[in-house]
CSV table of C-alpha atoms in Angstrom, one decimal:
chain,number,residue,atom,x,y,z
A,1,UNK,CA,0.0,0.0,0.0
A,2,UNK,CA,1.3,3.4,-0.9
A,3,UNK,CA,2.5,5.2,2.3
A,4,UNK,CA,0.7,8.4,1.5
A,5,UNK,CA,-2.6,6.6,0.8
A,6,UNK,CA,-2.1,4.6,4.0
A,7,UNK,CA,-1.6,7.7,6.1
A,8,UNK,CA,-4.6,9.4,4.5
A,9,UNK,CA,-6.8,6.3,5.0
A,10,UNK,CA,-5.8,6.0,8.6
A,11,UNK,CA,-6.8,9.7,9.2
A,12,UNK,CA,-10.1,9.3,7.5
A,13,UNK,CA,-10.8,6.0,9.2
A,14,UNK,CA,-10.1,7.6,12.6
A,15,UNK,CA,-12.3,10.5,11.8
A,16,UNK,CA,-15.2,8.3,10.7
A,17,UNK,CA,-14.8,6.1,13.7
A,18,UNK,CA,-14.9,9.0,16.2
A,19,UNK,CA,-17.6,11.1,14.5
A,20,UNK,CA,-19.8,8.5,12.9
A,21,UNK,CA,-19.2,5.4,15.1
A,22,UNK,CA,-18.2,3.5,12.0
A,23,UNK,CA,-16.4,0.1,12.3
A,24,UNK,CA,-13.6,-0.8,9.9
A,25,UNK,CA,-16.0,-2.6,7.5
A,26,UNK,CA,-18.3,0.4,7.4
A,27,UNK,CA,-15.4,2.6,6.4
A,28,UNK,CA,-14.0,0.3,3.7
A,29,UNK,CA,-17.4,-0.5,2.2
A,30,UNK,CA,-18.3,3.2,1.8
A,31,UNK,CA,-17.6,5.1,-1.4
A,32,UNK,CA,-15.7,8.3,-1.3
A,33,UNK,CA,-19.0,10.2,-2.0
A,34,UNK,CA,-20.7,8.4,0.9
A,35,UNK,CA,-17.8,9.3,3.3
A,36,UNK,CA,-17.9,12.9,2.2
A,37,UNK,CA,-21.7,13.1,2.5
A,38,UNK,CA,-21.5,11.5,5.9
A,39,UNK,CA,-18.9,14.0,7.2
A,40,UNK,CA,-20.2,17.1,5.4
A,41,UNK,CA,-21.9,19.9,7.4
A,42,UNK,CA,-25.6,19.6,6.4
A,43,UNK,CA,-25.8,23.4,6.3
A,44,UNK,CA,-22.9,23.6,3.8
A,45,UNK,CA,-24.1,24.7,0.3
A,46,UNK,CA,-21.1,23.7,-1.6
A,47,UNK,CA,-22.1,21.1,-4.2
A,48,UNK,CA,-18.5,19.9,-5.0
A,49,UNK,CA,-18.6,16.4,-6.4
A,50,UNK,CA,-16.3,13.6,-5.3
A,51,UNK,CA,-13.7,12.2,-7.6
A,52,UNK,CA,-14.9,10.8,-10.9
A,53,UNK,CA,-14.8,7.1,-11.7
A,54,UNK,CA,-12.0,7.9,-14.1
A,55,UNK,CA,-10.0,9.7,-11.4
A,56,UNK,CA,-10.5,6.9,-8.9
A,57,UNK,CA,-9.3,4.4,-11.6
A,58,UNK,CA,-6.2,6.6,-12.2
A,59,UNK,CA,-5.5,6.7,-8.4
A,60,UNK,CA,-5.9,3.0,-8.1
A,61,UNK,CA,-3.5,2.3,-11.0
A,62,UNK,CA,-1.0,4.7,-9.6
A,63,UNK,CA,-1.2,3.4,-6.1
A,64,UNK,CA,-1.4,-0.3,-6.9
A,65,UNK,CA,1.3,-2.7,-5.6
A,66,UNK,CA,3.6,-3.9,-8.3
């Protein structure tokens, strides 16, 4: 696992566990959009979208072991 990805995942997992009460499986089964929606302030009006499928595929290819 890419060290940068691992560090980021650990921070997001910690945040989701503390704020949402998520267990590891909840975190790993969630999509990036679901995580963002779960953590977003409901009064926030920013409609910024999560990463596209293409962007996710690029990140997965870049960060794959091998």
